[in-house]
Coordinates of C-alpha atoms and ligand atoms in Angstrom, one line a residue:
M1 CA 55.2 -84.0 -32.0
S2 CA 53.5 -82.4 -34.8
R3 CA 55.0 -80.2 -37.4
E4 CA 53.8 -77.0 -35.7
A5 CA 55.5 -77.8 -32.5
G6 CA 58.7 -78.3 -34.3
L7 CA 58.5 -74.9 -36.0
R8 CA 57.9 -73.2 -32.7
F9 CA 60.9 -74.9 -31.1
K10 CA 63.1 -73.7 -33.9
L11 CA 61.9 -70.2 -33.7
S12 CA 62.5 -69.9 -29.9
K13 CA 66.0 -71.2 -30.3
K14 CA 66.7 -68.6 -32.9
L15 CA 65.4 -65.9 -30.7
K16 CA 67.5 -67.0 -27.7
I17 CA 70.6 -66.8 -29.8
A18 CA 69.7 -63.4 -31.1
S19 CA 69.0 -61.9 -27.6
G20 CA 72.2 -63.4 -26.0
R21 CA 70.8 -63.3 -22.4
S22 CA 73.0 -63.9 -19.4
E23 CA 72.8 -66.7 -16.9
N24 CA 71.4 -64.4 -14.2
Y25 CA 68.7 -63.3 -16.5
K26 CA 67.8 -66.9 -17.2
E27 CA 67.0 -67.4 -13.6
E28 CA 64.9 -64.4 -13.4
N29 CA 63.2 -65.3 -16.5
K30 CA 62.4 -68.6 -15.1
R31 CA 61.0 -67.0 -12.0
V32 CA 58.8 -64.6 -14.0
E33 CA 57.9 -66.7 -16.9
G34 CA 57.5 -69.9 -15.0
P35 CA 53.9 -69.5 -13.9
R36 CA 52.9 -68.0 -17.2
N37 CA 54.2 -70.9 -19.1
N38 CA 52.4 -73.1 -16.7
D39 CA 49.2 -71.2 -17.3
R40 CA 49.6 -71.7 -20.9
K41 CA 50.5 -75.3 -20.5
G42 CA 54.0 -75.0 -21.9
K43 CA 52.9 -73.3 -25.0
F44 CA 55.1 -70.4 -26.0
K45 CA 53.5 -67.7 -28.1
P46 CA 55.8 -65.1 -29.8
M47 CA 54.8 -61.5 -29.4
S48 CA 55.2 -58.6 -31.8
F49 CA 57.9 -56.0 -31.1
D50 CA 55.3 -53.1 -30.9
R51 CA 53.4 -54.9 -28.2
K52 CA 56.5 -55.5 -26.1
K53 CA 57.4 -51.9 -26.4
K54 CA 54.0 -50.8 -25.3
R55 CA 54.2 -53.0 -22.3
I56 CA 57.5 -51.7 -21.1
F57 CA 56.4 -48.1 -21.4
A58 CA 53.2 -48.9 -19.5
E59 CA 55.2 -50.4 -16.7
Q60 CA 57.4 -47.4 -16.5
E61 CA 54.6 -44.9 -16.5
V62 CA 52.0 -46.8 -14.4
G63 CA 54.5 -48.2 -11.9
G64 CA 56.1 -44.9 -11.7
E65 CA 58.7 -45.8 -9.1
V66 CA 62.2 -46.8 -9.7
T67 CA 63.9 -48.9 -7.1
S68 CA 67.5 -48.4 -5.9
S69 CA 68.6 -51.6 -7.5
G70 CA 67.4 -50.4 -10.9
Y71 CA 64.6 -52.9 -11.3
A72 CA 61.1 -51.7 -11.7
K73 CA 58.4 -53.2 -9.4
V74 CA 56.6 -55.6 -11.6
A75 CA 54.0 -57.1 -9.4
N76 CA 51.3 -57.4 -12.0
R77 CA 53.6 -57.8 -14.9
K78 CA 52.8 -60.4 -17.5
G79 CA 55.4 -62.5 -19.2
L80 CA 57.7 -60.9 -21.7
S81 CA 59.7 -62.2 -24.5
S82 CA 63.5 -62.4 -24.3
K83 CA 63.9 -59.3 -26.5
G84 CA 61.5 -57.4 -24.4
W85 CA 63.4 -58.3 -21.3
N86 CA 66.6 -57.2 -22.8
R87 CA 65.1 -53.9 -23.7
M88 CA 63.7 -53.3 -20.3
K89 CA 67.1 -54.2 -18.8
D90 CA 68.8 -51.6 -21.0
D91 CA 66.3 -49.0 -20.0
I92 CA 66.8 -49.7 -16.3
Y93 CA 70.5 -49.4 -16.8
T94 CA 70.2 -46.1 -18.5
E95 CA 67.9 -44.9 -15.8
K96 CA 70.3 -45.9 -13.1
H97 CA 73.4 -44.3 -14.6
K98 CA 72.2 -41.5 -16.6
K99 CA 69.0 -40.3 -15.0
S100 CA 67.3 -39.4 -18.1
P101 CA 64.9 -36.4 -18.4
R102 CA 62.1 -38.8 -18.0
S103 CA 63.1 -39.7 -14.5
I104 CA 63.4 -36.0 -13.7
R105 CA 60.0 -35.6 -15.1
V106 CA 58.8 -38.2 -12.7
S107 CA 60.6 -36.5 -9.8
S108 CA 59.1 -33.2 -10.7
R109 CA 55.7 -34.8 -10.7
T110 CA 56.2 -36.2 -7.2
E111 CA 57.5 -32.8 -6.2
S112 CA 54.3 -31.1 -7.3
S113 CA 52.0 -33.7 -5.8
T114 CA 53.7 -34.4 -2.5
S115 CA 54.0 -32.1 0.5
E116 CA 57.1 -30.4 2.1
A117 CA 58.4 -33.7 3.3
K118 CA 59.3 -34.5 -0.2
Y119 CA 61.7 -31.6 -0.2
S120 CA 63.9 -33.9 1.9
H121 CA 67.6 -34.8 1.6
K122 CA 66.7 -37.8 -0.5
F123 CA 65.1 -35.7 -3.1
K124 CA 68.1 -33.3 -3.0
D125 CA 70.5 -36.2 -3.6
T126 CA 68.5 -37.4 -6.6
V127 CA 68.5 -34.0 -8.0
K128 CA 72.2 -33.5 -7.4
S129 CA 73.0 -36.9 -9.0
A130 CA 71.2 -35.9 -12.1
R131 CA 73.0 -35.1 -15.3
P132 CA 75.0 -31.9 -15.7
S133 CA 72.6 -30.9 -18.4
N134 CA 69.9 -31.0 -15.9
R135 CA 71.9 -29.1 -13.3
A136 CA 70.2 -25.9 -14.3
K137 CA 66.9 -27.5 -13.4
A138 CA 68.3 -28.7 -10.2
E139 CA 69.5 -25.2 -9.5
D140 CA 66.0 -24.0 -10.1
V141 CA 64.7 -26.5 -7.7
D142 CA 67.3 -25.3 -5.1
N143 CA 66.2 -21.8 -5.8
F144 CA 62.6 -22.9 -5.3
E145 CA 63.6 -24.3 -1.9
I146 CA 65.3 -21.1 -1.0
E147 CA 62.2 -19.2 -2.1
K148 CA 60.1 -21.5 0.0
N149 CA 62.2 -20.8 3.0
N150 CA 61.8 -17.1 2.3
K151 CA 58.1 -17.5 2.0
K152 CA 57.6 -17.1 5.7
S153 CA 58.7 -13.5 5.2
H154 CA 57.8 -12.6 1.6
R155 CA 56.0 -15.7 0.3
S156 CA 58.5 -15.8 -2.6
T157 CA 61.3 -13.9 -4.2
W158 CA 59.0 -13.0 -7.0
T159 CA 56.6 -11.4 -4.6
S160 CA 59.5 -9.9 -2.7
S161 CA 60.6 -8.2 -5.8
K162 CA 57.1 -7.0 -6.3
T163 CA 57.0 -5.7 -2.7
D164 CA 60.2 -3.9 -3.4
N165 CA 58.6 -2.2 -6.3
S166 CA 55.6 -1.3 -4.3
T167 CA 57.7 0.1 -1.5
S168 CA 59.6 2.1 -4.0
E169 CA 56.2 3.3 -5.3
T170 CA 54.9 4.1 -1.9
R171 CA 58.1 6.0 -1.2
H172 CA 57.6 7.9 -4.4
S173 CA 54.0 8.6 -3.5
S174 CA 54.9 9.7 0.0
R175 CA 57.4 12.0 -1.5
K176 CA 54.8 13.3 -3.9
R177 CA 52.3 13.7 -1.1
K178 CA 54.8 15.6 1.0
E179 CA 55.5 17.9 -2.0
T180 CA 51.8 18.5 -2.4
I181 CA 51.3 19.2 1.3
E182 CA 54.2 21.6 1.1
S183 CA 52.8 23.3 -2.0
A184 CA 49.4 23.5 -0.3
R185 CA 50.9 25.1 2.7
E186 CA 52.7 27.6 0.6
S187 CA 49.5 28.4 -1.3
N188 CA 47.6 28.8 1.9
R189 CA 50.2 31.1 3.2
T190 CA 50.0 33.2 0.1
K191 CA 46.2 33.1 0.3
A192 CA 46.4 34.4 3.9
K193 CA 48.7 37.1 2.8
D194 CA 46.3 38.0 0.1
V195 CA 43.5 38.1 2.5
D196 CA 45.5 40.3 4.8
G197 CA 46.5 42.5 1.9
M198 CA 43.0 43.1 0.7
D199 CA 42.0 46.7 0.5
F200 CA 39.4 47.2 3.3
G201 CA 40.2 50.8 4.2
G202 CA 41.6 51.9 0.8
T203 CA 45.2 51.2 1.8
G204 CA 47.8 50.5 -0.8
S205 CA 49.2 47.4 0.9
S206 CA 46.9 45.2 -1.1
K207 CA 48.7 46.0 -4.3
K208 CA 52.0 44.5 -3.0
H209 CA 50.4 41.3 -2.0
A210 CA 48.3 41.1 -5.1
K211 CA 51.5 40.5 -7.1
S212 CA 52.2 37.2 -5.4
T213 CA 53.2 34.5 -7.9
S214 CA 51.1 31.6 -6.5
D215 CA 48.2 30.4 -8.6
S216 CA 45.8 30.4 -5.7
S217 CA 46.2 34.1 -5.2
K218 CA 45.5 34.6 -8.9
R219 CA 42.4 32.6 -8.6
L220 CA 41.3 34.7 -5.6
D221 CA 41.8 37.8 -7.6
L222 CA 39.7 36.4 -10.4
N223 CA 36.9 35.5 -8.0
Q224 CA 37.1 39.0 -6.6
K225 CA 36.6 40.4 -10.1
K226 CA 33.8 38.0 -10.9
F227 CA 31.9 38.7 -7.7
P228 CA 32.6 42.2 -6.6
D229 CA 29.4 42.5 -4.5
V230 CA 30.6 39.8 -2.0
S231 CA 32.0 41.5 1.0
P232 CA 35.7 40.9 1.6
S233 CA 35.2 39.8 5.1
K234 CA 32.9 37.1 4.1
S235 CA 35.1 35.8 1.4
A236 CA 38.1 35.9 3.7
K237 CA 36.0 33.9 6.2
K238 CA 35.2 31.3 3.6
K239 CA 38.8 31.0 2.5
V240 CA 40.0 30.6 6.1
Q241 CA 37.4 27.9 6.7
G242 CA 38.7 26.1 3.6
K243 CA 42.2 26.5 4.9
R244 CA 41.3 24.7 8.1
G245 CA 40.3 21.7 6.1
L246 CA 43.5 21.7 4.1
D247 CA 46.1 22.5 6.7
D248 CA 46.2 22.8 10.5
D249 CA 48.7 25.6 10.7
S250 CA 47.9 27.8 13.6
E251 CA 49.8 30.7 11.9
V252 CA 47.1 31.0 9.3
L253 CA 44.4 31.2 11.9
D254 CA 46.3 33.9 13.6
E255 CA 46.5 35.8 10.4
Q256 CA 42.7 36.1 10.1
P257 CA 41.5 39.6 9.1
K258 CA 39.6 41.7 11.6
K259 CA 35.9 42.0 10.9
S260 CA 34.9 45.5 9.7
K261 CA 31.6 46.8 11.1
R262 CA 28.9 47.2 8.5
V263 CA 27.4 50.7 8.6
I264 CA 23.7 50.8 7.6
R265 CA 22.7 54.2 6.3
I266 CA 19.0 55.1 6.6
D267 CA 17.7 57.3 3.9
P268 CA 15.3 59.9 5.3
H269 CA 13.4 60.0 2.0
D270 CA 12.9 56.2 2.1
I271 CA 9.2 55.6 2.3
S272 CA 9.3 51.8 2.3
N273 CA 8.5 51.6 6.1
K274 CA 5.7 54.2 5.8
R275 CA 4.1 52.2 3.0
L276 CA 4.1 49.2 5.2
D277 CA 2.4 51.0 8.1
D278 CA -0.2 52.5 5.8
G279 CA -0.8 49.1 4.4
I280 CA -1.5 47.7 7.9
V281 CA -3.9 50.6 8.7
I282 CA -5.7 50.0 5.5
Y283 CA -5.8 46.3 6.1
E284 CA -7.3 46.9 9.6
S285 CA -9.9 49.3 8.3
A286 CA -10.8 46.8 5.6
K287 CA -11.2 44.1 8.2
E288 CA -13.6 46.3 10.2
K289 CA -15.6 47.1 7.1
K290 CA -15.8 43.5 6.2
K291 CA -17.1 42.6 9.7
D292 CA -19.7 45.3 9.4
L293 CA -20.8 44.1 6.0
E294 CA -21.0 40.6 7.3
K295 CA -23.2 41.7 10.2
Q296 CA -25.4 43.7 7.9
T297 CA -25.8 40.8 5.5
E298 CA -26.6 38.5 8.4
I299 CA -29.3 40.9 9.6
S300 CA -30.6 41.3 6.2
K301 CA -30.6 37.6 5.6
N302 CA -32.6 37.0 8.8
A303 CA -35.1 39.8 7.8
Q304 CA -35.4 38.4 4.4
F305 CA -36.1 35.0 5.7
R306 CA -38.7 36.2 8.1
A307 CA -40.4 38.2 5.4
I308 CA -41.1 35.1 3.4
Q309 CA -44.9 34.3 3.3
P310 CA -45.4 30.5 2.7
S311 CA -48.1 29.5 0.4
P312 CA -51.2 27.7 1.9
S313 CA -50.4 24.5 0.0
I314 CA -47.0 24.4 1.7
L315 CA -48.5 25.4 5.1
S316 CA -51.0 22.5 4.8
F317 CA -48.1 20.1 4.9
V318 CA -46.2 21.9 7.6
E319 CA -48.7 23.2 10.2
D320 CA -51.0 21.1 12.3
N321 CA -50.9 23.4 15.2
I322 CA -54.8 23.5 15.7
F323 CA -54.7 19.8 16.8
R324 CA -52.1 20.6 19.4
N325 CA -54.8 22.5 21.3
K326 CA -56.7 21.0 24.1
L327 CA -59.9 19.1 23.2
T328 CA -62.7 19.8 25.5
F329 CA -66.4 18.6 25.5
F330 CA -68.7 21.6 25.9
A331 CA -72.1 20.5 24.4
A332 CA -74.4 17.6 23.6
A333 CA -77.6 17.9 21.5
K334 CA -80.4 15.5 21.0
A335 CA -82.3 18.1 19.0
S336 CA -81.5 21.0 16.7
S337 CA -82.9 23.3 19.3
S338 CA -80.2 22.4 21.7
F339 CA -77.3 23.1 19.3
P340 CA -74.7 25.5 20.6
P341 CA -74.4 28.9 18.9
P342 CA -72.3 28.7 15.8
D343 CA -69.5 30.9 17.1
L344 CA -66.6 28.8 15.9
P345 CA -65.9 27.0 12.6
E346 CA -66.9 23.4 13.0
I347 CA -65.6 20.1 11.6
A348 CA -68.0 17.2 12.0
F349 CA -67.4 13.4 11.9
A350 CA -70.3 11.4 10.4
G351 CA -70.7 7.7 9.4
R352 CA -72.2 4.4 10.3
S353 CA -72.3 3.2 13.8
N354 CA -69.0 1.6 15.0
V355 CA -67.0 3.0 12.0
G356 CA -64.5 4.7 14.4
K357 CA -65.7 8.4 14.6
S358 CA -65.0 9.0 18.3
S359 CA -61.7 7.1 18.0
L360 CA -60.5 9.3 15.1
L361 CA -61.3 12.4 17.0
N362 CA -59.1 11.3 19.8
A363 CA -56.3 10.2 17.5
L364 CA -56.3 13.6 15.7
T365 CA -55.9 15.5 18.9
R366 CA -53.7 12.8 20.6
Q367 CA -56.0 13.1 23.6
W368 CA -57.3 9.6 24.2
G369 CA -60.5 9.2 26.2
V370 CA -62.0 12.7 25.6
A371 CA -64.5 11.2 23.2
R372 CA -66.0 8.0 24.4
T373 CA -65.4 4.9 22.3
S374 CA -66.9 1.3 22.4
D375 CA -66.7 -1.8 20.4
K376 CA -70.4 -1.9 20.6
P377 CA -72.1 0.1 17.8
G378 CA -74.5 2.9 18.9
L379 CA -72.5 4.2 21.9
T380 CA -72.7 7.9 20.8
Q381 CA -76.5 8.8 20.7
T382 CA -76.2 12.7 20.8
I383 CA -74.4 15.4 18.8
N384 CA -71.3 16.1 21.0
F385 CA -69.5 19.4 20.6
F386 CA -65.8 19.8 21.5
N387 CA -63.7 22.8 21.6
L388 CA -60.2 22.5 20.0
G389 CA -58.6 25.5 21.5
P390 CA -60.3 28.8 21.5
K391 CA -60.9 29.1 17.8
H392 CA -62.0 25.7 16.6
C393 CA -64.8 23.2 17.2
L394 CA -65.0 19.5 16.6
V395 CA -68.4 17.7 16.4
D396 CA -68.9 13.9 17.1
L397 CA -72.1 12.8 15.5
P398 CA -74.2 9.7 16.3
G399 CA -74.0 6.8 13.9
Y400 CA -76.6 5.4 11.6
G401 CA -77.2 1.9 10.3
F402 CA -76.9 -1.1 12.6
A403 CA -76.8 -0.2 16.3
Y404 CA -77.9 -1.7 19.6
A405 CA -80.9 0.7 19.8
K406 CA -84.5 0.8 19.0
E407 CA -85.4 1.6 15.4
E408 CA -87.3 4.7 16.5
V409 CA -84.3 6.1 18.4
K410 CA -82.1 5.3 15.4
D411 CA -84.4 7.1 13.1
A412 CA -84.4 10.2 15.4
W413 CA -80.5 10.1 15.4
E414 CA -80.5 9.9 11.6
E415 CA -82.9 12.9 11.3
L416 CA -80.9 15.0 13.7
V417 CA -77.7 14.3 11.8
K418 CA -79.3 15.2 8.5
E419 CA -80.7 18.5 9.9
Y420 CA -77.3 19.3 11.4
V421 CA -75.4 18.6 8.1
S422 CA -77.8 20.4 5.9
T423 CA -78.6 23.5 8.1
R424 CA -75.6 24.2 10.4
V425 CA -74.0 27.5 9.4
A426 CA -70.8 27.0 11.3
L427 CA -70.2 23.6 9.7
K428 CA -67.1 23.9 7.4
R429 CA -66.3 20.3 6.7
V430 CA -68.0 16.9 7.2
C431 CA -65.6 13.9 7.3
L432 CA -67.7 11.0 6.1
L433 CA -66.1 7.9 7.5
I434 CA -66.3 4.7 5.5
D435 CA -65.1 1.3 6.9
T436 CA -62.5 0.2 4.4
K437 CA -63.4 -3.4 4.9
W438 CA -67.1 -2.9 4.1
G439 CA -67.2 0.1 1.8
M440 CA -70.1 2.4 1.1
K441 CA -73.6 1.5 2.1
P442 CA -77.0 2.9 0.9
R443 CA -77.3 5.1 4.0
D444 CA -74.0 6.6 3.2
H445 CA -75.2 7.5 -0.3
E446 CA -78.3 9.1 1.2
L447 CA -76.2 11.4 3.4
I448 CA -74.0 12.2 0.4
D449 CA -77.0 13.2 -1.6
L450 CA -78.2 15.4 1.2
M451 CA -74.9 17.1 1.5
E452 CA -74.8 17.5 -2.2
R453 CA -78.1 19.2 -2.1
S454 CA -77.2 21.4 0.8
Q455 CA -73.8 22.1 -0.7
T456 CA -72.0 21.0 2.5
K457 CA -68.4 20.3 1.8
Y458 CA -67.5 16.8 2.7
Q459 CA -64.4 14.5 2.4
I460 CA -64.4 10.7 2.3
V461 CA -62.2 9.1 5.0
L462 CA -61.5 5.4 4.9
T463 CA -61.0 4.1 8.4
K464 CA -59.5 1.0 10.0
T465 CA -57.0 0.7 7.2
D466 CA -54.9 -1.5 9.4
M467 CA -57.5 -4.2 9.0
V468 CA -57.1 -4.7 5.3
F469 CA -54.3 -5.3 2.8
P470 CA -52.9 -2.2 1.2
I471 CA -53.9 -3.3 -2.2
D472 CA -57.5 -3.7 -1.1
L473 CA -57.3 -0.2 0.5
A474 CA -56.1 1.2 -2.8
R475 CA -58.9 -0.6 -4.7
R476 CA -61.4 0.8 -2.2
A477 CA -60.2 4.3 -2.6
M478 CA -60.3 4.0 -6.4
L479 CA -63.8 2.7 -6.4
I480 CA -65.1 5.5 -4.1
E481 CA -63.4 8.2 -6.2
E482 CA -65.0 6.7 -9.3
N483 CA -68.4 6.6 -7.8
L484 CA -68.2 10.1 -6.4
K485 CA -66.3 11.8 -9.2
R486 CA -69.3 13.8 -10.4
N487 CA -70.2 15.1 -6.9
K488 CA -69.5 18.8 -6.5
S489 CA -69.4 19.1 -2.8
L490 CA -66.9 16.3 -2.5
V491 CA -63.4 17.4 -1.5
Q492 CA -60.6 15.3 -3.0
P493 CA -58.6 13.3 -2.2
V494 CA -60.0 10.3 -0.4
M495 CA -58.2 10.1 3.0
M496 CA -57.1 6.8 4.4
V497 CA -56.4 6.5 8.1
S498 CA -56.0 4.2 11.0
S499 CA -56.6 5.5 14.5
K500 CA -55.0 2.3 15.8
S501 CA -51.7 2.5 13.9
G502 CA -51.8 6.3 13.2
A503 CA -51.4 5.8 9.5
G504 CA -52.7 8.8 7.5
I505 CA -53.5 10.8 10.6
R506 CA -50.9 13.5 9.9
S507 CA -52.2 14.0 6.4
L508 CA -55.7 14.4 7.7
R509 CA -54.6 16.9 10.3
A510 CA -52.9 19.0 7.6
A511 CA -56.0 19.0 5.4
L512 CA -58.3 19.9 8.3
S513 CA -56.0 22.6 9.7
K514 CA -56.1 24.5 6.4
I515 CA -60.0 24.5 6.7
A516 CA -59.9 25.8 10.2
R517 CA -57.3 28.6 9.5
F518 CA -59.1 30.1 6.5
A519 CA -62.6 29.4 7.8
K520 CA -64.7 32.6 8.3
I521 CA -67.9 32.5 10.1
Ligands
GTP1 N1 -58.5 -1.9 14.3 C1 -59.1 -0.7 14.4 N2 -60.1 -0.5 15.3 C2 -60.7 0.7 15.4 C3 -60.2 1.8 14.7 N3 -60.9 2.9 15.0 C4 -61.8 2.5 15.9 N4 -61.7 1.2 16.2 C5 -62.5 0.3 17.1 O1 -63.8 0.4 16.6 C6 -64.6 0.4 17.7 C7 -65.6 1.5 17.6 O2 -65.0 2.7 17.7 P1 -65.8 4.0 18.0 O3 -64.8 5.1 17.9 O4 -66.5 3.9 19.2 O5 -66.8 4.0 16.8 P2 -68.0 5.1 16.6 O6 -68.1 5.3 15.2 O7 -67.8 6.2 17.5 O8 -69.2 4.2 17.1 P3 -70.6 4.8 17.6 O9 -70.2 5.8 18.6 O10 -71.3 3.7 18.1 O11 -71.2 5.4 16.4 C8 -63.8 0.5 18.9 O12 -63.7 -0.7 19.5 C9 -62.5 0.9 18.4 O13 -61.5 0.4 19.2 C10 -59.1 1.6 13.8 O14 -58.6 2.5 13.1 N5 -58.6 0.3 13.7
MG2 MG1 -68.8 7.2 18.9

C-alpha cells in the first residue's frame, strides 16, 4: 500500500472513534454505504462538515415526509459520513419526541395544500401530540375546524361577526326608517291640517293651524308668502298629490279641501273683445280690397301686354303667316302682254334652269306639287303666277342658261324674264337663285346688271346647300357678297337654303313676309 492509503485508513479510524456509532447503525451504514463504496471502488473520501449539513437539510425539506419510525425516506440519498449520520439520527430523534416547530411548519404546509380529507383524525392527533408551546397553534387549528364547520351557515366566524354587525346596522337603519316614516306622516298630517286651515272664505280658523310647530307647515307658509298669486286650491292640490307619493294614508285624502268656484267678473267697459271683432272686420275688408286690386292689376297687365306694338325687325323673326296661306296657280304668261294685272305685291323667283326655283316655291309654302319640278332643266317655260292667300302673289319664272330647248325658245324666255324684272310695277322682290355648287355665271351677272339699272330689289339665295360642305357654303356666300358689295339694289344678307332638307327656309320666309306686309302697290 502506498503512503496515501495509510493516511486515509488512520483518518477513518479516528473518525469512527469520535462518532461512537452503535452496532445497529453499523448495519444500516453498511446497507447504505455499501453500494457507494463499491461504486468508488473501496475508496473513502472524507466530506466537509458544511456539505454534510447541507445534505441533511435538503433531505428534510425535499423529502418532506417523516415516517412513524422516525427515519426519513432516503431513496435517492447518497452516502454520508459517520458524523453526518449521527447528526441526522439526532435530528430524527428530536423530531419524534419533541415535534419541533419545523414539523408543525411542514404540517401547516400540508394543511394549506391538501383538501378537507387532511383535516382527519390523524392530523388532529399530530397536532395534539405537539409541544405545549405549540398548543395555542393547535387550538387555532381547532378553531379553524370549528369555523369550517360553521362555514355552511356563515362561511366563518369572522364573517358571522361581520354579519352580526350588519344585522345590527340594518336594525338601526330600519329603526331610523321607521322614525323617518313616522315623522313624514306627522308632517303630512300637519300639512293637511294647514291646507284645511287656509283662509278661503276669510275665516279665522287658519290662524290656529298656522301656528303648528312642524317645519313643513312653516315651509308652506313661506311659499304662500313668496307666491301669493297662486290660488290656494291649486297649491293644496299639489301638496295632496305630493302626499300621495310619500304616504298612503287614506285620512289625508279624506281631508282634502273642497274646490271653490272661480267667479269671472266681466267688465262692461272692457273693449278687448270689441277690438278683436273690429280687427276681423278690417281684415276682411282688406282682403276684399286686395282681391280687387289683384283683379285690376291682372286686367291692366293684360291690357298693357296687348298694347305693345312689336318692331318690324322682331316681327320678321316671329311672323311667317303669309306662307301659311294657300298657294294657287292663277296665270301663265309667254309674253308681257299676257301678264296679269299688278293688283297684288309680287315676289319672283329667277335663276338658271334646274337651280331649284319651283322646288323652293313649294318648300316655302309647304305645298308640294303646286309648282311643277323636274330633274331635267327647262321644265318651266312660261311665267307662272300663284296667289298666296288673298293679298300676296308668288311668280315662278323660266330659267336661262342650259336647257333642253331650242336656242330661239331659250332666248325668248330670257327676254321675257328681263322685261318682267325691269318693267313689272307689282314686283317687290326678286330672289335670284344661285346653285351653291357652281356659283354665279355670266348670265346671272347680266340679270343683276339689268335689275341694278331698273332699280329692282333683289336678294341672292344660295340653293341646294345640302349638296356641299358647310365651309364651302360659307366661302361661296363670302365670295358673292364681296362681288356684289357695291350693288345698290342688292338686299343683304345672302340667304342659304335647301328645299330638300329645309335648312334656311324659315329665315327666308321671315325676310319675304316683311316685304309682303309693308308692300304698297
Ligand atoms: N338636293 C337638292 N335637290 C334640289 C333642291 N331643290 C331642287 N332640287 C332638285 O333639282 C331639280 C330641279 O328642280 P326644279 O325646282 O325643277 O328647278 P327649276 O329651277 O324649277 O328648273 P326649271 O324649271 O327647269 O328652270 C329637281 O330634281 C329637284 O328635285 C335642293 O335644295 N336640294
Ligand atoms: Mg321650274
